[in-house]
Amino acid sequence: NEGNEYFREKDYRKAVVSYTEGLKKKCEDPELGAMLHTNRAAAQAHLGNYRSALNDAIQARKLKPTHLKAIIRGALCHLELKNFSEAIAWCEEGLQIDSKEKKLMEVIAKADKYIVERAEFFLEIHTDFSTHQQIRAMMRVDLLCERNIKVVLEPSNEEEEMSDGLAEMSLDGFHSDSAMGAKVHLDADGNLNWPVLFLYPEHEQTDFIAAFNENTRFIDHLMVMFAELPPWDLERKYLPDNLELYFEDEERAEMYEVNPEHTLLQVLQHQRYFVKAGTPTVLAFVKRSPFSKKYFSSKKVHRL
């Protein structure tokens, strides 16, 4: 009730706190639990936290699979996250419960519109593409859109960006190969595997991982990469626990620290991460080293 009151007052942050406190009581009534998760999802959505809201909608459905409000909320979240196929799937399940639910029909219409617009866009700019090539390119963009991954293509002019850049996307990955010739590709489990470049500015060295699974943590790769100290690390400082990872927002000249416990996908989904030339890049520094302090002195740094 307290959460509902805050919600009516549009104090969504306090509403989230109240619903969370209610959930902590672990009531054995699944309907009440589903309601609390759905209400918290609504409050989170108003705050723009669509992934958290979606997680709540999923939990609500686990408690009560036919909870229509949870289905509506989940479908809306998928739409906001550009997961158009999932949004439609949730709507179709909801319409089996209530075939006249207007919100679900509206979500389907919007999702269909986005999909059709994308299809028309490809058909318009790729008149020299075969139908098979067009479909494969659209599949690649869908995979990135559904993951909320932002890709920057760097052609010489705008026209080339609209045609050649998108045309280079294939089922096997971005035709714009990385410097090492690797491409992002989809594995048998439906996961994207990216070529990832690690930069060590202090020593002007690099490491290249040809197939970094999007669901693998950075710390897992660091443990393998630095199981033995590299020959250029004469001071023996490059140990997994002694490193900090960052990515750079070149447009703003800002650095963002990366949590080594995070997966590649979590980093790529950051609102300021833009994949360039089909190859995600991270920079590694020794913690609190004189070099890193000097390197960061001219940049704004967002730390964990």
Coordinates of C-alpha atoms in Angstrom, one line a residue:
N1 CA 0.0 0.0 0.0
E2 CA 2.8 2.4 0.8
G3 CA 4.4 1.6 -2.6
N4 CA 1.1 2.2 -4.3
E5 CA 0.8 5.6 -2.6
Y6 CA 4.3 6.6 -3.7
F7 CA 3.5 5.4 -7.2
R8 CA 0.3 7.6 -7.3
E9 CA 2.5 10.6 -6.2
K10 CA 4.9 9.7 -9.1
D11 CA 7.7 9.2 -6.5
Y12 CA 8.9 6.1 -8.4
R13 CA 12.2 5.6 -6.5
K14 CA 10.4 5.4 -3.2
A15 CA 7.8 3.1 -4.7
V16 CA 10.6 0.7 -5.8
V17 CA 12.0 0.8 -2.3
S18 CA 8.6 0.0 -0.8
Y19 CA 7.8 -2.8 -3.2
T20 CA 11.3 -4.3 -2.5
E21 CA 10.6 -4.2 1.2
G22 CA 7.4 -6.0 0.6
L23 CA 9.2 -8.7 -1.4
K24 CA 11.7 -9.2 1.4
K25 CA 8.9 -10.5 3.6
K26 CA 8.8 -13.5 1.3
C27 CA 5.0 -14.0 1.5
E28 CA 3.9 -17.4 0.4
D29 CA 1.0 -16.1 -1.6
P30 CA 2.2 -16.3 -5.2
E31 CA -0.5 -13.8 -6.4
L32 CA 0.7 -11.2 -3.9
G33 CA 4.3 -11.8 -4.9
A34 CA 3.4 -11.5 -8.6
M35 CA 1.6 -8.2 -7.9
L36 CA 4.6 -6.8 -6.0
H37 CA 7.0 -7.7 -8.8
T38 CA 4.7 -6.3 -11.4
N39 CA 4.2 -3.1 -9.5
R40 CA 8.0 -2.7 -9.0
A41 CA 8.4 -3.3 -12.7
A42 CA 6.0 -0.5 -13.5
A43 CA 8.0 1.9 -11.1
Q44 CA 11.3 0.8 -12.6
A45 CA 10.0 1.4 -16.1
H46 CA 9.0 5.0 -15.2
L47 CA 12.6 5.5 -14.1
G48 CA 13.8 4.1 -17.4
N49 CA 15.3 1.0 -15.8
Y50 CA 13.8 -1.3 -18.5
R51 CA 16.0 -4.3 -17.9
S52 CA 15.3 -4.3 -14.1
A53 CA 11.6 -3.9 -15.0
L54 CA 11.8 -6.8 -17.4
N55 CA 13.4 -9.0 -14.8
D56 CA 10.5 -8.2 -12.4
A57 CA 8.0 -9.1 -15.1
I58 CA 9.7 -12.4 -15.6
Q59 CA 9.7 -13.1 -11.9
A60 CA 6.0 -12.2 -11.7
R61 CA 5.2 -14.7 -14.5
K62 CA 7.1 -17.4 -12.7
L63 CA 4.8 -16.9 -9.7
K64 CA 1.7 -16.5 -11.8
P65 CA 2.2 -17.4 -15.5
T66 CA -1.2 -15.9 -16.5
H67 CA -0.7 -12.6 -14.7
L68 CA -1.8 -10.3 -17.6
K69 CA -0.3 -7.1 -16.1
A70 CA 3.1 -8.7 -15.9
I71 CA 2.9 -9.9 -19.5
I72 CA 1.9 -6.4 -20.6
R73 CA 4.7 -4.8 -18.6
G74 CA 7.3 -7.4 -20.0
A75 CA 6.1 -6.8 -23.6
L76 CA 6.5 -3.0 -23.2
C77 CA 10.0 -3.5 -21.7
H78 CA 11.0 -5.7 -24.6
L79 CA 9.7 -3.0 -27.0
E80 CA 11.8 -0.3 -25.2
L81 CA 14.8 -2.5 -25.4
K82 CA 14.3 -3.1 -29.1
N83 CA 13.7 -6.8 -28.5
F84 CA 11.0 -6.7 -31.1
S85 CA 10.6 -10.5 -31.6
E86 CA 10.4 -11.1 -27.9
A87 CA 7.9 -8.2 -27.5
I88 CA 5.6 -9.9 -30.1
A89 CA 6.0 -13.3 -28.5
W90 CA 4.9 -11.9 -25.1
C91 CA 2.0 -10.2 -26.7
E92 CA 0.8 -13.3 -28.4
E93 CA 0.9 -15.2 -25.1
G94 CA -1.1 -12.4 -23.4
L95 CA -3.6 -12.3 -26.2
Q96 CA -4.3 -16.0 -25.5
I97 CA -5.5 -14.9 -22.1
D98 CA -7.4 -11.8 -23.3
S99 CA -7.8 -11.5 -27.0
K100 CA -9.1 -8.0 -26.8
E101 CA -6.3 -6.4 -24.7
K102 CA -5.6 -3.1 -26.4
K103 CA -2.1 -2.5 -25.0
L104 CA -0.9 -5.8 -26.3
M105 CA -2.2 -5.2 -29.7
E106 CA -0.6 -1.7 -29.7
V107 CA 2.8 -3.2 -28.8
I108 CA 2.5 -5.8 -31.6
A109 CA 1.7 -3.0 -34.1
K110 CA 4.7 -0.9 -33.0
A111 CA 7.0 -3.9 -33.0
D112 CA 5.8 -4.9 -36.5
K113 CA 6.2 -1.3 -37.7
Y114 CA 9.9 -1.2 -36.6
I115 CA 10.6 -4.5 -38.2
V116 CA 8.9 -3.5 -41.5
E117 CA 10.7 -0.1 -41.5
R118 CA 14.0 -1.9 -41.1
A119 CA 13.2 -4.3 -43.9
E120 CA 12.1 -1.4 -46.2
F121 CA 15.3 0.4 -45.3
F122 CA 17.5 -2.5 -46.4
L123 CA 15.5 -3.1 -49.5
E124 CA 15.8 0.6 -50.4
I125 CA 19.6 0.9 -49.9
H126 CA 20.6 -2.6 -51.1
T127 CA 18.9 -2.9 -54.5
D128 CA 22.0 -4.7 -55.7
F129 CA 21.8 -7.3 -52.8
S130 CA 20.2 -10.7 -53.4
T131 CA 17.2 -11.4 -51.2
H132 CA 19.4 -13.9 -49.2
Q133 CA 22.0 -11.2 -48.6
Q134 CA 19.4 -8.8 -47.4
I135 CA 17.9 -11.2 -45.0
R136 CA 21.3 -12.1 -43.6
A137 CA 22.2 -8.4 -43.1
M138 CA 18.9 -7.8 -41.3
M139 CA 19.5 -10.8 -39.1
R140 CA 22.8 -9.3 -38.0
V141 CA 21.3 -5.9 -37.2
D142 CA 18.5 -7.5 -35.3
L143 CA 21.0 -9.4 -33.1
L144 CA 22.7 -6.1 -32.2
C145 CA 19.5 -4.2 -31.7
E146 CA 18.1 -6.8 -29.4
R147 CA 21.3 -6.6 -27.3
N148 CA 21.3 -2.8 -27.4
I149 CA 24.8 -2.8 -28.8
K150 CA 25.9 0.3 -30.7
V151 CA 28.1 -0.1 -33.7
V152 CA 30.0 2.8 -35.4
L153 CA 31.0 2.4 -39.0
E154 CA 33.7 4.7 -40.2
P155 CA 33.4 5.2 -44.0
S156 CA 34.7 8.2 -45.9
N157 CA 31.3 9.8 -46.4
E158 CA 27.6 9.5 -45.3
E159 CA 26.5 7.7 -48.5
E160 CA 29.1 5.0 -48.0
E161 CA 28.0 4.7 -44.4
M162 CA 24.4 4.0 -45.4
S163 CA 25.2 1.5 -48.1
D164 CA 28.6 -0.2 -48.0
G165 CA 28.9 -0.2 -44.2
L166 CA 25.6 -2.1 -43.6
A167 CA 26.1 -4.2 -46.7
E168 CA 29.3 -5.6 -45.1
M169 CA 27.3 -7.3 -42.3
S170 CA 27.0 -11.0 -42.9
L171 CA 25.8 -14.1 -41.1
D172 CA 29.5 -14.9 -40.3
G173 CA 30.1 -11.4 -38.9
F174 CA 31.2 -8.0 -39.9
H175 CA 32.9 -8.1 -43.3
S176 CA 34.9 -5.2 -42.0
D177 CA 37.5 -7.6 -40.5
S178 CA 39.5 -6.7 -37.4
A179 CA 43.1 -5.9 -37.8
M180 CA 43.8 -9.6 -37.2
G181 CA 41.3 -10.9 -39.7
A182 CA 38.7 -12.1 -37.2
K183 CA 35.0 -11.4 -37.4
V184 CA 32.2 -11.4 -34.9
H185 CA 30.2 -14.6 -35.3
L186 CA 27.2 -16.4 -33.9
D187 CA 27.9 -19.7 -32.3
A188 CA 25.7 -22.8 -32.1
D189 CA 24.3 -21.7 -28.7
G190 CA 23.1 -18.3 -30.1
N191 CA 25.9 -16.3 -28.5
L192 CA 27.9 -13.7 -30.3
N193 CA 31.7 -14.1 -30.2
W194 CA 33.7 -11.0 -30.8
P195 CA 37.3 -10.2 -31.7
V196 CA 38.5 -8.1 -28.8
L197 CA 41.6 -6.0 -28.6
F198 CA 43.4 -5.3 -25.3
L199 CA 45.7 -2.3 -25.2
Y200 CA 48.5 -1.7 -22.7
P201 CA 49.4 2.0 -23.3
E202 CA 52.3 2.1 -20.7
H203 CA 54.2 -0.5 -22.7
E204 CA 52.7 0.1 -26.2
Q205 CA 51.7 -3.6 -26.3
T206 CA 48.5 -5.4 -27.3
D207 CA 46.7 -8.7 -26.9
F208 CA 44.1 -10.0 -29.3
I209 CA 41.3 -12.4 -28.5
A210 CA 39.8 -13.7 -31.8
A211 CA 36.6 -15.1 -30.2
F212 CA 35.6 -13.5 -26.9
N213 CA 32.2 -15.0 -26.0
E214 CA 29.7 -12.2 -25.1
N215 CA 28.8 -14.1 -21.9
T216 CA 32.4 -14.5 -20.6
R217 CA 33.8 -12.3 -17.9
F218 CA 36.8 -10.2 -18.4
I219 CA 38.5 -11.6 -15.3
D220 CA 38.4 -15.1 -16.9
H221 CA 40.4 -13.9 -19.9
L222 CA 42.8 -12.0 -17.7
M223 CA 43.5 -15.1 -15.6
V224 CA 44.5 -17.0 -18.8
M225 CA 46.4 -14.1 -20.5
F226 CA 48.5 -13.4 -17.4
A227 CA 48.9 -16.9 -16.1
E228 CA 52.5 -16.2 -17.0
L229 CA 54.0 -12.7 -16.9
P230 CA 54.6 -11.3 -20.4
P231 CA 58.3 -10.7 -21.4
W232 CA 57.8 -7.0 -21.6
D233 CA 56.6 -6.8 -18.0
L234 CA 60.1 -6.4 -16.5
E235 CA 58.7 -5.1 -13.2
R236 CA 56.3 -8.0 -12.8
K237 CA 53.3 -5.8 -12.2
Y238 CA 50.8 -7.2 -14.7
L239 CA 48.9 -9.6 -12.5
P240 CA 45.1 -10.1 -13.0
D241 CA 44.2 -8.7 -9.5
N242 CA 46.6 -5.7 -10.1
L243 CA 45.0 -4.4 -13.3
E244 CA 42.3 -1.9 -14.1
L245 CA 40.3 -2.0 -17.3
Y246 CA 38.8 0.9 -19.1
F247 CA 37.1 1.9 -22.3
E248 CA 37.4 5.3 -23.9
D249 CA 34.6 7.5 -25.1
E250 CA 36.6 9.3 -27.7
E251 CA 33.8 11.8 -28.6
R252 CA 33.8 13.2 -25.0
A253 CA 37.4 12.3 -24.1
E254 CA 36.2 10.4 -21.1
M255 CA 37.3 7.1 -19.6
Y256 CA 35.0 4.5 -18.1
E257 CA 36.3 1.8 -15.7
V258 CA 35.2 -1.7 -16.5
N259 CA 34.3 -4.2 -13.8
P260 CA 36.4 -7.3 -14.5
E261 CA 33.6 -9.4 -13.1
H262 CA 31.3 -8.1 -15.9
T263 CA 30.8 -10.0 -19.1
L264 CA 31.7 -8.6 -22.5
L265 CA 28.0 -8.2 -23.3
Q266 CA 27.4 -6.1 -20.1
V267 CA 30.2 -3.7 -21.2
L268 CA 29.0 -3.5 -24.8
Q269 CA 25.6 -2.6 -23.6
H270 CA 26.9 0.5 -21.7
Q271 CA 25.2 3.6 -23.0
R272 CA 28.6 5.2 -24.0
Y273 CA 30.2 2.1 -25.5
F274 CA 30.4 2.2 -29.3
V275 CA 32.0 -0.7 -31.2
K276 CA 34.3 0.5 -33.9
A277 CA 35.4 -1.5 -37.0
G278 CA 33.7 -4.6 -35.6
T279 CA 36.3 -4.9 -32.7
P280 CA 35.6 -4.0 -29.1
T281 CA 38.7 -2.4 -27.4
V282 CA 39.7 -2.1 -23.8
L283 CA 42.7 -0.5 -22.1
A284 CA 44.5 -2.1 -19.2
F285 CA 46.5 -0.2 -16.6
V286 CA 48.4 -1.2 -13.4
K287 CA 46.4 0.1 -10.5
R288 CA 47.5 3.5 -9.1
S289 CA 50.6 3.5 -11.3
P290 CA 52.3 6.8 -12.0
F291 CA 51.7 6.2 -15.8
S292 CA 47.9 5.8 -15.3
K293 CA 47.7 8.9 -13.2
K294 CA 49.4 10.9 -15.9
Y295 CA 47.4 9.2 -18.6
F296 CA 44.1 10.1 -16.9
S297 CA 45.1 13.6 -15.9
S298 CA 43.7 15.1 -19.2
K299 CA 40.5 13.0 -19.2
K300 CA 37.4 12.8 -17.2
V301 CA 37.4 9.3 -15.6
H302 CA 34.2 7.5 -14.5
R303 CA 35.3 4.9 -11.9
L304 CA 33.3 2.1 -10.4

